[in-house]
Amino acid sequence: MSVRQQFIDQAAQRVLITDGAFGTEIQNWKLSEADYAGDLGLSHDQKGNNDILALSKPDVPESIHRAYFEAGADIAETNTFSANRISQADYGAEHLVRDINLASARLARQVADEFAAKDGRPRFVAGAIGPTNKTLSLSPDVEDPGYREIDFDYLVDVYHEQAAALVEGGADFILIETVFDTLNCKAGIMAVRKLERELGRDVPIMLSMTLTDLSGRNLSGHTVEAFWHAVRHAKPLTVGLNCSFGAEQLRPHIQLLSRIADTLIMAYPNAGLPNELGEYDEAPETTAGMLKAWAENGTVNVLGGCCGSTPAHIAAIAQAVADSTPRAIPTPEVATRLAGLEPFTMAA
């Protein structure tokens, strides 16, 4: 059985659980710059380069994966949000991109297989790909709206390098997450499709959009429905929303996506909004209570947490939705659905 079908079968039985935030968990370790840098001999200051820990201090991401699986997670997202050539350039570590992704995927795979062997329940690894700090749709220069720092083909190459290493390291899926620019997401899709041709096999894609304002748009201006129209051709295993705001503000947008998307819905919101110090105060029981309502309403198939969430949040969510019936995938009417910034459905 393919890993895609195995995941679909599991999702038909129950609401699945993905893991929570990595950054805040890493911060709890109070690591020094020397901890990040290890003996890699890099010229730049590495403090804050969470992805590099797969090479310099692998016990940190390994322990976080283990904590989330112990909390009840079915999916481990690799600690590779910024493990791409563009983002790693800030740390002078572009040449280590392949090594970081390979090591991160192998760590997650090892822990996932360890937990699956204990109880026979499948555990999955999603190779996480972040949006980079560049945007294909918008100019960084207000005086030159046509200027772009990178082009589409370059970003495809950047994502392909990362995705290839993640799959080689044992990732089951490629998760293109925190999509603030739909065109960046399309470059990620193109990269995975290229990888599929090279490998001669299916590499399932998960897509997760992030909203940048309460009206329900991402940074490139797309509404949730327009985003779905723009990426549905990729036949993603899951589509959903992450980061953005807390669950309360995200609720109407995930409900809309749930009604129109003919695939599994995965949502992992922040643990509320940060306070004045940038910290998250929302208690695990509060987050879990809101997400339980989503599950009971048949809105979601996979739940988890983003910024500010902890293993305690994931444990509370897993317990809250343990008896919930997973969402049934709708079958939309066949129509020509297009997207600019707004969705457009061509009349019959």
Coordinates of C-alpha atoms in Angstrom, one line a residue:
M1 CA 0.0 0.0 0.0
S2 CA 1.3 3.5 -0.9
V3 CA 2.0 5.9 1.9
R4 CA -0.6 8.2 0.4
Q5 CA -3.3 5.5 0.7
Q6 CA -2.2 4.6 4.1
F7 CA -2.6 8.1 5.3
I8 CA -6.0 8.4 3.7
D9 CA -7.1 5.2 5.3
Q10 CA -6.0 6.4 8.8
A11 CA -7.7 9.8 8.2
A12 CA -11.0 7.9 7.4
Q13 CA -10.9 6.3 10.8
R14 CA -10.2 9.3 13.1
V15 CA -9.0 12.9 13.2
L16 CA -5.2 12.7 12.9
I17 CA -2.8 14.8 14.9
T18 CA 0.2 16.7 13.6
D19 CA 2.8 18.2 15.9
G20 CA 3.3 21.7 17.4
A21 CA 5.8 24.5 17.2
F22 CA 9.5 23.8 17.0
G23 CA 10.9 27.3 17.5
T24 CA 9.4 27.9 21.0
E25 CA 10.5 24.4 22.1
I26 CA 14.0 25.1 21.0
Q27 CA 14.0 28.4 22.9
N28 CA 13.3 26.5 26.0
W29 CA 16.8 24.8 25.7
K30 CA 18.5 28.2 26.2
L31 CA 21.1 27.3 23.7
S32 CA 24.3 29.4 23.2
E33 CA 25.8 30.4 19.9
A34 CA 28.4 27.7 20.4
D35 CA 25.6 25.1 20.7
Y36 CA 24.2 26.2 17.4
A37 CA 27.5 26.4 15.6
G38 CA 29.0 23.1 16.9
D39 CA 32.2 22.1 15.1
L40 CA 30.9 23.0 11.7
G41 CA 33.4 25.8 11.2
L42 CA 30.9 28.4 9.8
S43 CA 32.0 32.0 9.6
H44 CA 28.6 33.6 10.6
D45 CA 26.9 33.7 13.9
Q46 CA 24.5 30.8 14.0
K47 CA 22.4 31.7 17.0
G48 CA 18.7 31.4 15.9
N49 CA 19.5 29.0 13.0
N50 CA 17.2 26.3 14.4
D51 CA 17.6 24.1 11.3
I52 CA 21.4 23.7 11.8
L53 CA 20.7 21.8 15.0
A54 CA 20.2 18.7 13.0
L55 CA 23.9 18.7 12.4
S56 CA 25.3 20.5 15.5
K57 CA 23.1 19.3 18.3
P58 CA 20.7 16.6 17.0
D59 CA 19.6 15.6 20.5
V60 CA 17.5 18.8 20.6
P61 CA 15.2 18.2 17.6
E62 CA 15.1 14.5 18.3
S63 CA 13.8 15.1 21.9
I64 CA 11.2 17.5 20.5
H65 CA 10.0 14.9 18.0
R66 CA 9.8 12.4 20.8
A67 CA 7.8 14.8 23.0
Y68 CA 5.2 15.4 20.3
F69 CA 4.8 11.7 19.6
E70 CA 4.4 11.0 23.3
A71 CA 1.7 13.7 23.3
G72 CA -0.2 11.8 20.7
A73 CA 1.0 13.1 17.3
D74 CA 0.6 11.0 14.2
I75 CA 2.8 13.3 12.1
A76 CA 6.3 14.7 12.7
E77 CA 7.1 17.8 10.7
T78 CA 10.8 18.0 10.0
N79 CA 12.8 20.9 11.6
T80 CA 13.5 22.4 8.2
F81 CA 11.3 25.5 7.8
S82 CA 14.4 27.6 6.7
A83 CA 16.6 24.8 5.5
N84 CA 16.9 26.2 2.0
R85 CA 19.6 28.0 0.0
I86 CA 18.0 31.4 0.3
S87 CA 17.3 31.4 4.1
Q88 CA 20.6 29.7 5.0
A89 CA 22.5 32.4 3.1
D90 CA 21.8 34.6 6.1
Y91 CA 24.0 32.2 8.2
G92 CA 26.6 31.4 5.5
A93 CA 25.4 27.8 5.5
E94 CA 24.1 27.5 1.9
H95 CA 26.5 24.6 1.2
L96 CA 25.0 22.6 4.1
V97 CA 21.4 22.6 2.8
R98 CA 21.4 19.0 1.6
D99 CA 23.1 17.8 4.8
I100 CA 20.6 19.6 7.0
N101 CA 17.6 18.3 5.3
L102 CA 18.9 14.7 5.1
A103 CA 19.8 14.7 8.8
S104 CA 16.5 16.3 9.8
A105 CA 14.4 13.8 7.8
R106 CA 16.4 10.9 9.2
L107 CA 15.9 12.1 12.8
A108 CA 12.1 12.4 12.3
R109 CA 11.9 9.1 10.5
Q110 CA 13.9 7.3 13.2
V111 CA 11.6 8.6 16.0
A112 CA 8.5 8.0 14.0
D113 CA 9.4 4.4 13.3
E114 CA 10.3 3.9 16.9
F115 CA 6.8 4.9 18.0
A116 CA 5.1 3.0 15.3
A117 CA 6.9 -0.2 16.3
K118 CA 5.7 0.2 19.9
D119 CA 1.9 0.1 19.1
G120 CA 1.6 -0.7 15.4
R121 CA 0.0 2.7 14.7
P122 CA 1.5 4.3 11.6
R123 CA 3.5 7.5 12.2
F124 CA 4.2 9.8 9.3
V125 CA 7.0 12.3 8.5
A126 CA 6.2 15.5 6.6
G127 CA 9.2 17.3 5.1
A128 CA 8.6 20.9 6.0
I129 CA 9.4 23.6 3.4
G130 CA 8.9 27.2 4.4
P131 CA 8.2 30.2 2.1
T132 CA 11.8 31.6 2.3
N133 CA 12.3 35.3 3.0
K134 CA 11.7 36.2 -0.7
T135 CA 8.5 36.7 -2.6
L136 CA 7.8 36.2 -6.3
S137 CA 4.6 38.2 -6.4
L138 CA 5.7 41.5 -4.8
S139 CA 8.6 43.9 -5.2
P140 CA 10.7 44.8 -2.2
D141 CA 11.3 48.2 -3.7
V142 CA 8.3 50.5 -3.4
E143 CA 9.8 52.7 -6.2
D144 CA 10.1 49.8 -8.6
P145 CA 7.0 47.6 -8.5
G146 CA 8.3 45.4 -11.3
Y147 CA 11.5 44.4 -9.5
R148 CA 12.0 40.9 -8.1
E149 CA 14.9 39.7 -6.1
I150 CA 14.6 36.1 -7.5
D151 CA 12.7 34.5 -10.4
F152 CA 10.4 31.5 -10.5
D153 CA 12.9 29.1 -12.0
Y154 CA 15.4 29.9 -9.4
L155 CA 13.0 29.2 -6.6
V156 CA 12.0 25.9 -8.2
D157 CA 15.6 24.9 -8.0
V158 CA 15.9 26.0 -4.4
Y159 CA 12.8 24.0 -3.4
H160 CA 13.9 21.0 -5.5
E161 CA 17.2 20.8 -3.7
Q162 CA 15.4 20.8 -0.3
A163 CA 12.6 18.4 -1.3
A164 CA 15.0 15.9 -2.8
A165 CA 17.1 15.7 0.4
L166 CA 14.0 15.4 2.6
V167 CA 12.6 12.5 0.6
E168 CA 16.0 10.8 0.5
G169 CA 16.1 11.2 4.3
G170 CA 12.8 9.4 4.7
A171 CA 10.0 12.0 4.5
D172 CA 6.7 10.6 3.4
F173 CA 5.3 13.9 2.2
I174 CA 6.4 17.4 1.3
L175 CA 4.6 20.0 3.3
I176 CA 4.7 23.4 1.7
E177 CA 3.6 25.5 4.6
T178 CA 3.0 29.1 5.8
V179 CA 2.2 30.1 2.2
F180 CA 2.1 33.9 2.2
D181 CA 2.7 34.1 -1.6
T182 CA 0.8 31.8 -3.8
L183 CA 3.4 32.0 -6.6
N184 CA 6.1 30.8 -4.2
C185 CA 3.8 27.9 -3.4
K186 CA 3.4 27.1 -7.1
A187 CA 7.2 27.0 -7.4
G188 CA 7.2 24.5 -4.6
I189 CA 4.6 22.4 -6.4
M190 CA 6.7 22.5 -9.6
A191 CA 9.8 21.4 -7.7
V192 CA 8.0 18.3 -6.2
R193 CA 6.6 17.4 -9.6
K194 CA 10.1 17.6 -11.0
L195 CA 11.3 15.3 -8.2
E196 CA 8.5 12.9 -8.9
R197 CA 9.6 12.5 -12.5
E198 CA 13.2 11.9 -11.4
L199 CA 12.2 9.3 -8.9
G200 CA 9.5 7.7 -11.0
R201 CA 7.0 7.7 -8.1
D202 CA 4.4 9.7 -6.2
V203 CA 5.6 12.3 -3.7
P204 CA 2.5 13.5 -1.9
I205 CA 2.2 17.2 -1.3
M206 CA 0.6 18.9 1.7
L207 CA -0.2 22.6 1.3
S208 CA -0.9 25.1 4.1
M209 CA -1.7 28.8 3.6
T210 CA -1.2 31.5 6.1
L211 CA -3.4 34.6 6.4
T212 CA -1.9 38.0 7.0
D213 CA -5.1 39.9 7.8
L214 CA -8.5 39.2 9.3
S215 CA -10.2 39.6 5.9
G216 CA -8.8 36.2 5.0
R217 CA -6.1 37.0 2.5
N218 CA -2.4 36.0 2.3
L219 CA 0.3 38.5 1.6
S220 CA 0.0 38.1 -2.2
G221 CA -3.7 39.1 -1.8
H222 CA -5.4 35.8 -2.5
T223 CA -8.5 34.8 -0.6
V224 CA -8.8 31.3 0.8
E225 CA -11.1 30.2 -2.1
A226 CA -8.9 31.8 -4.7
F227 CA -5.8 30.1 -3.3
W228 CA -7.6 26.7 -3.5
H229 CA -8.6 27.4 -7.1
A230 CA -4.9 28.2 -7.9
V231 CA -3.4 25.0 -6.4
R232 CA -6.1 22.4 -6.7
H233 CA -4.4 21.0 -9.8
A234 CA -1.6 19.7 -7.6
K235 CA -4.0 17.2 -6.1
P236 CA -2.6 17.8 -2.6
L237 CA -3.0 15.1 0.0
T238 CA -4.0 17.8 2.5
V239 CA -4.7 21.5 2.2
G240 CA -5.3 23.9 5.1
L241 CA -4.3 26.9 7.1
N242 CA -1.5 27.3 9.7
C243 CA 0.1 30.1 11.8
S244 CA -2.0 33.2 11.0
F245 CA -4.0 34.0 14.1
G246 CA -5.5 31.9 16.9
A247 CA -8.2 29.3 16.3
E248 CA -11.0 31.7 17.0
Q249 CA -10.1 34.1 14.2
L250 CA -9.2 31.3 11.8
R251 CA -12.5 29.4 12.3
P252 CA -14.6 31.0 9.5
H253 CA -11.7 30.6 7.0
I254 CA -11.1 27.0 7.7
Q255 CA -14.9 26.4 7.5
L256 CA -14.9 27.9 4.0
L257 CA -12.0 25.8 2.8
S258 CA -13.6 22.7 4.3
R259 CA -16.7 23.2 2.2
I260 CA -14.9 23.6 -1.1
A261 CA -11.8 21.4 -1.0
D262 CA -12.1 17.9 -2.3
T263 CA -9.2 16.6 -0.2
L264 CA -8.2 16.3 3.4
I265 CA -8.2 19.4 5.6
M266 CA -5.2 20.0 7.9
A267 CA -5.3 23.0 10.3
Y268 CA -2.7 24.0 12.8
P269 CA -3.3 27.5 14.2
N270 CA -1.2 29.5 16.6
A271 CA -1.9 29.2 20.3
G272 CA -3.8 32.5 20.2
L273 CA -2.0 35.8 19.6
P274 CA 1.2 36.8 21.2
N275 CA 1.3 39.2 24.2
E276 CA 3.3 42.4 24.4
L277 CA 6.5 40.3 25.0
G278 CA 5.9 38.1 22.0
E279 CA 4.9 35.2 24.2
Y280 CA 1.8 33.0 23.8
D281 CA -0.5 32.8 26.8
E282 CA -3.3 30.5 25.5
A283 CA -3.7 27.5 27.7
P284 CA -3.7 24.0 26.1
E285 CA -7.3 23.4 27.3
T286 CA -8.4 26.6 25.6
T287 CA -6.9 25.7 22.2
A288 CA -8.1 22.1 22.5
G289 CA -11.6 23.3 23.2
M290 CA -11.8 25.4 20.1
L291 CA -10.3 22.7 17.9
K292 CA -12.7 20.1 19.4
A293 CA -15.6 22.2 18.1
W294 CA -14.0 22.2 14.6
A295 CA -13.8 18.4 14.7
E296 CA -17.3 17.9 16.1
N297 CA -18.6 20.1 13.2
G298 CA -16.9 17.9 10.7
T299 CA -14.6 20.7 9.5
V300 CA -11.2 19.0 9.7
N301 CA -9.2 15.8 9.2
V302 CA -5.9 16.7 10.7
L303 CA -5.3 19.1 13.7
G304 CA -2.2 20.4 15.4
G305 CA -0.5 23.6 16.5
C306 CA 1.8 26.3 15.2
C307 CA 3.5 29.2 17.0
G308 CA 3.2 29.0 20.8
S309 CA 1.9 25.5 20.9
T310 CA 3.7 22.9 23.0
P311 CA 3.5 19.1 23.6
A312 CA 0.9 20.0 26.3
H313 CA -1.2 21.6 23.6
I314 CA -0.9 18.7 21.3
A315 CA -1.8 16.2 24.1
A316 CA -4.9 18.3 25.0
I317 CA -5.9 18.4 21.3
A318 CA -5.4 14.7 20.8
Q319 CA -7.5 13.9 23.9
A320 CA -10.2 16.4 22.9
V321 CA -10.8 14.9 19.4
A322 CA -10.1 11.3 20.2
D323 CA -13.8 10.3 19.7
S324 CA -14.6 12.8 16.9
T325 CA -15.7 11.7 13.5
P326 CA -13.4 12.8 10.8
R327 CA -14.6 15.2 8.1
A328 CA -16.2 13.6 5.0
I329 CA -14.6 14.8 1.8
P330 CA -17.1 16.7 -0.4
T331 CA -17.6 16.2 -4.1
P332 CA -18.0 19.6 -5.7
E333 CA -19.9 20.1 -8.9
V334 CA -17.7 20.1 -11.9
A335 CA -17.1 23.6 -13.1
T336 CA -14.3 25.8 -14.5
R337 CA -12.9 27.5 -11.4
L338 CA -10.2 30.2 -11.9
A339 CA -8.5 32.7 -9.6
G340 CA -7.1 36.2 -9.7
L341 CA -7.0 37.7 -6.2
E342 CA -10.7 36.6 -6.0
P343 CA -12.1 33.3 -7.0
F344 CA -14.0 33.1 -10.3
T345 CA -16.3 30.2 -11.3
M346 CA -17.3 30.2 -15.0
A347 CA -21.1 29.8 -15.4
A348 CA -22.3 26.8 -17.4

